[in-house]
XYZ file of N, CA and C in Angstrom:
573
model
N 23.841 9.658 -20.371
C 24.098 9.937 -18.983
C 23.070 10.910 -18.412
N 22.218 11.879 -19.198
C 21.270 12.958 -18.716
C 20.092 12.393 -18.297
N 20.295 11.218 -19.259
C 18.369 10.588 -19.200
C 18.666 9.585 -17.996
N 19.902 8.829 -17.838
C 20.309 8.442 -16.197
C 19.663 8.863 -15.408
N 20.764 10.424 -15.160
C 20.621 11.171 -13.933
C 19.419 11.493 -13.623
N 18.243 12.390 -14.831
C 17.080 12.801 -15.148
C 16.097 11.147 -13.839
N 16.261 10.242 -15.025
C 15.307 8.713 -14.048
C 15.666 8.710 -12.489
N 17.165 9.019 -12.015
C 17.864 8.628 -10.973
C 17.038 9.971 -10.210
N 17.007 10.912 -10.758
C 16.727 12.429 -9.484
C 14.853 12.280 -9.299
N 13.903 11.097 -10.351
C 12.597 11.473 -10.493
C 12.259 10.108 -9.642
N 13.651 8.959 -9.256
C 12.765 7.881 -8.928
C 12.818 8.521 -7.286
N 13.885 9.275 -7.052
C 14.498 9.750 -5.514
C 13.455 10.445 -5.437
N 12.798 11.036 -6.237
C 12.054 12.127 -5.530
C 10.645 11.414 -5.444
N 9.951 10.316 -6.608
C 9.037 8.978 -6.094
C 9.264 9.050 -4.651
N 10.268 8.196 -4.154
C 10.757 7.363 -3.277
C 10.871 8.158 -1.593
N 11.378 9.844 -1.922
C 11.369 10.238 -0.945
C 9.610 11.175 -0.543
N 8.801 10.698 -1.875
C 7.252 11.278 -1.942
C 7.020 10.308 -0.988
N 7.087 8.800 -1.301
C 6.164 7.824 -0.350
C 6.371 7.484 0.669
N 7.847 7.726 1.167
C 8.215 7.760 2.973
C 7.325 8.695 3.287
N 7.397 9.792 2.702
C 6.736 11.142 2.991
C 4.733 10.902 3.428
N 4.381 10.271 2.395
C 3.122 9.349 2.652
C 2.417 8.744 3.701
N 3.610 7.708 3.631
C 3.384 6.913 4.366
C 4.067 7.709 5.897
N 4.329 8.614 6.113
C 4.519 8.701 7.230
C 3.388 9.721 7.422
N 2.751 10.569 6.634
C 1.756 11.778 7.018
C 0.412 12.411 5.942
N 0.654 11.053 5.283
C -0.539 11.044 3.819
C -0.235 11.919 3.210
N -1.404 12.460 1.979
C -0.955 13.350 0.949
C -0.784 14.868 1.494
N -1.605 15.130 2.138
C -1.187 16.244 2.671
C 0.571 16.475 3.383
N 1.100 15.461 3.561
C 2.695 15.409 4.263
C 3.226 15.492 2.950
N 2.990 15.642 2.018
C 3.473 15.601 0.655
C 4.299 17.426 0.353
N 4.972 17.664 0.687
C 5.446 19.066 0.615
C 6.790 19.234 -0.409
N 6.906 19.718 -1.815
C 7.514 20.098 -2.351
C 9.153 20.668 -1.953
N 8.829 21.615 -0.711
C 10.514 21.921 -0.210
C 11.156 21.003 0.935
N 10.232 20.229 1.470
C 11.058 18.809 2.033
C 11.475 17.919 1.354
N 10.437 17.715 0.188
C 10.851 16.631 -0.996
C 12.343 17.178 -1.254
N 12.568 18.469 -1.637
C 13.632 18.768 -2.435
C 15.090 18.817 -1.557
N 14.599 18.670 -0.215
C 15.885 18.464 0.853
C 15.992 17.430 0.741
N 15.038 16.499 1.162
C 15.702 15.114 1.155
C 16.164 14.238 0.150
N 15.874 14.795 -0.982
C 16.709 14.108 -1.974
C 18.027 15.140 -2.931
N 18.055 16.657 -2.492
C 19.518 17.148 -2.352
C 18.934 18.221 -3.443
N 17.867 18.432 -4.036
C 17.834 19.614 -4.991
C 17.060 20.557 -4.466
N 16.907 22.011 -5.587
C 16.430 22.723 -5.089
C 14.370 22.750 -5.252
N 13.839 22.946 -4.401
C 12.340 22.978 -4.650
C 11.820 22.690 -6.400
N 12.319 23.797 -6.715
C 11.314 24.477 -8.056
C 11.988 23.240 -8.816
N 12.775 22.923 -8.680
C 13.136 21.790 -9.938
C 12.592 20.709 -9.608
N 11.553 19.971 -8.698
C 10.870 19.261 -8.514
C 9.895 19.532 -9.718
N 8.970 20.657 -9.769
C 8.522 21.028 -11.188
C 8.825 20.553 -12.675
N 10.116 20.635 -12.186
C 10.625 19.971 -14.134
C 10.133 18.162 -13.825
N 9.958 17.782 -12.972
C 9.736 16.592 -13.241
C 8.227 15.694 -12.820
N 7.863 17.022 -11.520
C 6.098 17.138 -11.659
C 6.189 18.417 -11.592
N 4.627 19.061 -12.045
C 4.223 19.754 -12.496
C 3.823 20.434 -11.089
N 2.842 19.434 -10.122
C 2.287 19.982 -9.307
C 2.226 19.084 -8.260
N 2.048 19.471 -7.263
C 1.314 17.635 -6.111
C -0.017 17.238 -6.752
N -0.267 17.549 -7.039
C -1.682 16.199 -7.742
C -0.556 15.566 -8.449
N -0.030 15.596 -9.479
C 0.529 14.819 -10.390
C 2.097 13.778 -9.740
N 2.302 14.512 -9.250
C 3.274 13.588 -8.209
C 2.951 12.845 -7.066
N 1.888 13.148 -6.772
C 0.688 12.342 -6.132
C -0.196 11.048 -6.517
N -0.363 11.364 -8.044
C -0.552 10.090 -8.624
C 0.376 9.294 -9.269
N 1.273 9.760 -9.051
C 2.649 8.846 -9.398
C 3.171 8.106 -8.137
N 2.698 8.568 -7.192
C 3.714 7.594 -5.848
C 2.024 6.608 -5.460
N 0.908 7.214 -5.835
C 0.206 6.026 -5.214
C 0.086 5.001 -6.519
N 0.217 5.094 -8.078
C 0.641 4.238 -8.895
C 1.510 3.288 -8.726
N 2.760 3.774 -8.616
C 3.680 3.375 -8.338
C 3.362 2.112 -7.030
N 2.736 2.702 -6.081
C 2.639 2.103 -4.728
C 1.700 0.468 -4.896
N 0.683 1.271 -5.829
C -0.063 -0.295 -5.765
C 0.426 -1.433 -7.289
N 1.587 -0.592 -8.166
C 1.863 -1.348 -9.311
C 3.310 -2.380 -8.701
N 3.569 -2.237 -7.216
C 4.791 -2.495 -6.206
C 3.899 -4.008 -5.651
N 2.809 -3.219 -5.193
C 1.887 -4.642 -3.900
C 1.177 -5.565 -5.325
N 1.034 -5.435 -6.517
C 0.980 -6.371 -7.324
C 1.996 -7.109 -7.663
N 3.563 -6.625 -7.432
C 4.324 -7.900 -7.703
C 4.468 -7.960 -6.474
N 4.355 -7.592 -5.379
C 4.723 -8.117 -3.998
C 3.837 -9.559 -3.985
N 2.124 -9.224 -4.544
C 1.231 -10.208 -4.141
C 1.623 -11.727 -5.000
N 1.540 -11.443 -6.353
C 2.374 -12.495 -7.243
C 3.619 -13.313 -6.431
N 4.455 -12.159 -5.809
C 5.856 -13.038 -5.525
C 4.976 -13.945 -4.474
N 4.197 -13.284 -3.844
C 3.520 -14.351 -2.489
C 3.168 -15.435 -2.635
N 2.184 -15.335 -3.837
C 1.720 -16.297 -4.556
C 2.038 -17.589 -5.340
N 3.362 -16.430 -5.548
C 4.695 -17.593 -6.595
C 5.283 -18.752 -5.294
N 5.826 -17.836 -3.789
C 6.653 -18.298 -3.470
C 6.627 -19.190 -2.384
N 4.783 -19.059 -2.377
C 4.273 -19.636 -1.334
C 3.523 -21.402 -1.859
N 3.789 -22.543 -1.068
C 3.263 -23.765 -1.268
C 1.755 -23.717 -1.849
N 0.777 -23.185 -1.250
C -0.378 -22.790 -1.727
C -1.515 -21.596 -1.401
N -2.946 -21.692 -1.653
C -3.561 -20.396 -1.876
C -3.603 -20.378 -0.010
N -3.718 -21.363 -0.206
C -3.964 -21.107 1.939
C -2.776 -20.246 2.798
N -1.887 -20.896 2.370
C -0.466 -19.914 2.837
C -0.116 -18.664 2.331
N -0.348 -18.467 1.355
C 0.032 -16.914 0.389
C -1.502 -16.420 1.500
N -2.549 -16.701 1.544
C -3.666 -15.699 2.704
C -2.660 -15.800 3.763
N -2.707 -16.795 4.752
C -1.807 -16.862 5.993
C -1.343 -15.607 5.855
N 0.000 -15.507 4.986
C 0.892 -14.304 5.139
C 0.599 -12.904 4.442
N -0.391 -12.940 3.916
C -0.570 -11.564 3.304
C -1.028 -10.403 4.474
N -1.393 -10.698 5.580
C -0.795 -9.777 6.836
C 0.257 -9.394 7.033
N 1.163 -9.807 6.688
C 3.083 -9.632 6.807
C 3.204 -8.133 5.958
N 2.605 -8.462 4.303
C 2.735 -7.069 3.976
C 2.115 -5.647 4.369
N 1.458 -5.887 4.796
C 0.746 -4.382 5.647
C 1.914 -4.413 7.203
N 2.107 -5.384 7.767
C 3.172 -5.588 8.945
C 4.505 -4.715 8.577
N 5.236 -5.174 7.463
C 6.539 -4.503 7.342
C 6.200 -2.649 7.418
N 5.231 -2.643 7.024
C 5.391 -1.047 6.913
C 5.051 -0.508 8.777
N 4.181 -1.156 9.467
C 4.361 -0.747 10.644
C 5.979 -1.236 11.036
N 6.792 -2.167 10.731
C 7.726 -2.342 11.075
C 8.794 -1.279 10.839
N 8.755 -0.536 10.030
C 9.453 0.847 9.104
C 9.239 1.794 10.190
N 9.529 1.871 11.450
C 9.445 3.261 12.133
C 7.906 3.748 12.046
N 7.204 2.586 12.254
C 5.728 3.022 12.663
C 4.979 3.371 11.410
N 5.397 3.059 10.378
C 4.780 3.684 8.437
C 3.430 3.356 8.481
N 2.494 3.629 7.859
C 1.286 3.003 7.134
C 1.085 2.776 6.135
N 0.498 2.025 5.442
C 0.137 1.685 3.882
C -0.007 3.137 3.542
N 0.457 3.520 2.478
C -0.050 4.549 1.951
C -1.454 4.781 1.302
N -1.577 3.791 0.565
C -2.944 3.774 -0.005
C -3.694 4.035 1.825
N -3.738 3.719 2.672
C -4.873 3.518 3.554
C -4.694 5.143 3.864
N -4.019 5.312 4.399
C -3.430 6.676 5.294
C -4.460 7.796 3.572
N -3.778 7.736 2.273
C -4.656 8.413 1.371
C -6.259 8.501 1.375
N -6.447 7.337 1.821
C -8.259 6.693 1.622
C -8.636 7.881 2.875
N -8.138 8.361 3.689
C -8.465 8.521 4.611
C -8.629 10.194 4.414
N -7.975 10.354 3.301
C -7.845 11.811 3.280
C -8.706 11.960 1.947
N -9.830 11.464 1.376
C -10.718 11.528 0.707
C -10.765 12.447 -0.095
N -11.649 13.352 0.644
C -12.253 14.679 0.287
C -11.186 16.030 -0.071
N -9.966 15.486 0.765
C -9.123 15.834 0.380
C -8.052 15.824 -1.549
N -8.383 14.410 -1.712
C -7.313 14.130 -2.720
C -8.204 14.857 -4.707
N -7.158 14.953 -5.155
C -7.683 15.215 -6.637
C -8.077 13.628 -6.888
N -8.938 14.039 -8.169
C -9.202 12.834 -8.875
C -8.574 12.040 -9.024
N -7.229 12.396 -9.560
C -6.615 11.039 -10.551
C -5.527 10.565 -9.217
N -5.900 11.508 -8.391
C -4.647 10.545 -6.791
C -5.839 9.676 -6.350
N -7.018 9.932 -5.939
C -7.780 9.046 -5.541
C -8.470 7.627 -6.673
N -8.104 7.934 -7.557
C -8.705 6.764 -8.871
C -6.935 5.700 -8.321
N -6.556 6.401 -8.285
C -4.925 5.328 -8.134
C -4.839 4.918 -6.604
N -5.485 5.189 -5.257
C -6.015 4.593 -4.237
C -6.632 3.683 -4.201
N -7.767 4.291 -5.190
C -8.627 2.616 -5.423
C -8.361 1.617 -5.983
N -7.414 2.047 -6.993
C -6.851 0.593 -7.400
C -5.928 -0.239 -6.827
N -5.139 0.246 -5.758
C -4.563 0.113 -4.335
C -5.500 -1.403 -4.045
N -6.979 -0.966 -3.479
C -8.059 -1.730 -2.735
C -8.246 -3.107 -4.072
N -8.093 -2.660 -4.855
C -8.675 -3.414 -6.057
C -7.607 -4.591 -6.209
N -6.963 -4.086 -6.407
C -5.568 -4.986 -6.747
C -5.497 -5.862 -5.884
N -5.435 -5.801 -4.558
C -5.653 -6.411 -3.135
C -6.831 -7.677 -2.843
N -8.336 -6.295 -3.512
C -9.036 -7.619 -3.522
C -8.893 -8.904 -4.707
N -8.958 -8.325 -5.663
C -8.869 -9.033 -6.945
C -8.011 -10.510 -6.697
N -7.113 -10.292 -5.710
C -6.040 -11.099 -5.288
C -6.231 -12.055 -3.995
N -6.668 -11.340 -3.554
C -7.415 -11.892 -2.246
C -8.480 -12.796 -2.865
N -9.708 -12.527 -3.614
C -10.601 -13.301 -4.740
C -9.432 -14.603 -5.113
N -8.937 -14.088 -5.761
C -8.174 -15.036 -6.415
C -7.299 -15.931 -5.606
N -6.780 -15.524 -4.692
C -6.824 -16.790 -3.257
C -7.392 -17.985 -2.728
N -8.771 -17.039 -2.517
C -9.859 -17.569 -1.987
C -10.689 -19.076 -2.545
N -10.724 -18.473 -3.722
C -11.236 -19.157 -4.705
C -10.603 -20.890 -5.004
N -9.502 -20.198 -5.001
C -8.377 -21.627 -5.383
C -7.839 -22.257 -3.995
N -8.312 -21.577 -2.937
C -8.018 -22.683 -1.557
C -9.335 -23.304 -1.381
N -10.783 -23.118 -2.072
C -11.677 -23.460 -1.798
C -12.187 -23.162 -0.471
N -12.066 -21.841 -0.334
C -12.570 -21.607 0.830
C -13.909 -20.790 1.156
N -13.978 -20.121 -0.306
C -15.512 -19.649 -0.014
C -15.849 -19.842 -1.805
N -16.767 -19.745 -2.164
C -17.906 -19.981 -3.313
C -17.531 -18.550 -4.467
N -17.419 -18.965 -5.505
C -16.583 -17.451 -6.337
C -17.722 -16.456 -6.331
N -18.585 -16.666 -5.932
C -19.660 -15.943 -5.948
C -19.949 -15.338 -4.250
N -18.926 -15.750 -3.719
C -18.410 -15.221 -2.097
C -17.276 -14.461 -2.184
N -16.545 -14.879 -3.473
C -15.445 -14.228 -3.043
C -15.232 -12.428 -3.125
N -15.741 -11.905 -4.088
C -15.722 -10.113 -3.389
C -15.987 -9.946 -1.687
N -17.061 -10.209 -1.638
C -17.289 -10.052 -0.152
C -16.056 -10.020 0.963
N -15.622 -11.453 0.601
C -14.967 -12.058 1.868
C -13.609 -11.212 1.377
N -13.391 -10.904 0.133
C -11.758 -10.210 0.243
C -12.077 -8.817 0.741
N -13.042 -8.119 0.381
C -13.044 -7.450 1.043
C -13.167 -6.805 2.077
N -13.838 -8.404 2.841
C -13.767 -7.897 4.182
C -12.045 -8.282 4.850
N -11.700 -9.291 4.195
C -10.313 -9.261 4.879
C -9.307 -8.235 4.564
N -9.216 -7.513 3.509
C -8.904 -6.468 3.092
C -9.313 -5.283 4.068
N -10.495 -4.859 4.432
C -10.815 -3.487 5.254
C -10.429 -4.314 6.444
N -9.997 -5.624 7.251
C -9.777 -5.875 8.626
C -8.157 -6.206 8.735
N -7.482 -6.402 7.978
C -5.851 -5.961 7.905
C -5.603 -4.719 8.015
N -5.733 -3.780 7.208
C -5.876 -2.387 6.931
C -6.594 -1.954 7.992
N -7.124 -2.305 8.626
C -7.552 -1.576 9.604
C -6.832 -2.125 11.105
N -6.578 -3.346 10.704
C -5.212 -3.853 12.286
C -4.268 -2.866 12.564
N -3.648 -2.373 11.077
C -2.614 -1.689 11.058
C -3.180 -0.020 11.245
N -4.277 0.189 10.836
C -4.464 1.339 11.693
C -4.305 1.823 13.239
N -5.219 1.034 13.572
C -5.109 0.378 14.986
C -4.037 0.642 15.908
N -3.298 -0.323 15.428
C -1.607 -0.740 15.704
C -0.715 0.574 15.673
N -0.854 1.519 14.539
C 0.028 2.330 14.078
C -0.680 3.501 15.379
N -1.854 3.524 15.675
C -2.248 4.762 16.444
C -1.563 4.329 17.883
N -1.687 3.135 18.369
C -1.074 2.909 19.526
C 0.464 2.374 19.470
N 0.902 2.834 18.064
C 2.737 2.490 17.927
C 3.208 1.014 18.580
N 1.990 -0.014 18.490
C 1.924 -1.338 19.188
C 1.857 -2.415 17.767
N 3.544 -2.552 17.242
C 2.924 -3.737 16.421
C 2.840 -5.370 16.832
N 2.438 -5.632 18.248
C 2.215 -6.742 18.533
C 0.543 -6.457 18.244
N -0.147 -5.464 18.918
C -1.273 -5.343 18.712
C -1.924 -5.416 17.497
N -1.284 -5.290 16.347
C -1.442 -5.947 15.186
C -1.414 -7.335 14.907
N -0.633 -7.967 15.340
C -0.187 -9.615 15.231
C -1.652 -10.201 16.254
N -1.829 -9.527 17.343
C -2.842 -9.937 18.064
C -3.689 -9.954 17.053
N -5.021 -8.949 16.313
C -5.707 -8.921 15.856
C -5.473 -9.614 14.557
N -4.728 -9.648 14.368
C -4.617 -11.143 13.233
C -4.876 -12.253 14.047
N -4.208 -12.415 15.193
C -4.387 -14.194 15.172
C -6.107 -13.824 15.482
N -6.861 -12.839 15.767
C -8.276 -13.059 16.338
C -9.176 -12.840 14.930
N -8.476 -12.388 13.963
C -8.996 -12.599 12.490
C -9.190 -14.202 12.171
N -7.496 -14.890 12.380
C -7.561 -16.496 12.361
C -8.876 -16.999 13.042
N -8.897 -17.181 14.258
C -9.689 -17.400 14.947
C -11.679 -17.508 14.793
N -11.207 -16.360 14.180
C -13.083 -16.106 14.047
C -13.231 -16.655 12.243
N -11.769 -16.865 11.906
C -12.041 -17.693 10.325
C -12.276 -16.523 9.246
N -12.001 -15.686 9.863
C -11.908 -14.541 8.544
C -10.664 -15.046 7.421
N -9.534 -15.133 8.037
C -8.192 -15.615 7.558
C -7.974 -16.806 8.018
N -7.522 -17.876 6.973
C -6.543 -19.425 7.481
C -5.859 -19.453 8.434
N -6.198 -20.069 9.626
C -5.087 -20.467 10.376
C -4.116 -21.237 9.953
């Protein structure tokens, strides 16, 4: 029952790290809000991280080891590679849908110079995971040459991620949906 409670008080405090994130990047990351919103006191956040770097690289781990089975389920649940692209805008969408959220990984990228090492090595694999997947899309709808495909995921990768920047600064998530269909359009993404 200790090692329960112990998982149950470290995933709450994950969970209430990456609202936290995603609503104000790593820097919104504050130890005595963490410990309100999930009902304990500060310092015992400690017994289970050490410090914000280290609980820092646990919610952006966590974050992109989440958008790898998100991308799979897409992949799984979608007819083919053309449709799993179609909708892989949807997942950067729900989080503007969340009371205005941002990807966390993006909102982190942004705070660079800011982050320790091992929070920013777990950002990039955020981008990686994304493209790798996006590649692996691409490839199997025959839509660009495997020897195209880094490029092109990553450019559709920095132009989602950046809709939702966009979008999130003007609290407009149609203005997101817009700049997708003008992604469609110019053939970045499948119509």
């Amino acid at each position: 029952m200790a090692a329960t409670l112990k998982r149950d008080v470290r995933e709450a405090i994950l969970a209430a790290a990456r609202e936290a994130a995603m609503a104000y990047g790593y820097g919104g990351i504050n130890f005595r809000d963490l410990a309100e919103a999930v009902g304990i006191k500060a310092a015992s956040i400690n017994y289970y991280f050490a410090n914000k770097a280290l609980l820092g690289e646990a919610v952006a781990r966590r974050y992109w080891e989440d958008i790898a089975r998100d991308l799979e389920a897409l992949s799984t649940r979608t007819e083919s590679p053309t449709e799993a692209l179609r909708q892989y805008p949807g997942i950067f969408r729900l989080s503007l849908e969340r009371n205005n959220r941002m990807c966390l990984s993006s909102f982190m990228a942004a705070e660079y110079d800011a982050l320790p090492e091992q929070v920013l090595k777990e950002v990039q694999a955020f981008a990686d995971v994304n493209t790798a997947w996006l590649r692996e899309q691409l490839v199997a709808a025959k839509l660009v040459q495997p020897k195209d495909s880094e490029t092109r995921a990553r450019a559709i990768y920095a132009a989602v991620a950046g809709a939702q920047i966009i979008a999130r600064s003007r609290s407009d998530i149609n203005l997101f949906d817009a700049l997708i269909r003008s992604y469609q359009e110019a053939g970045l993404l499948p119509n």
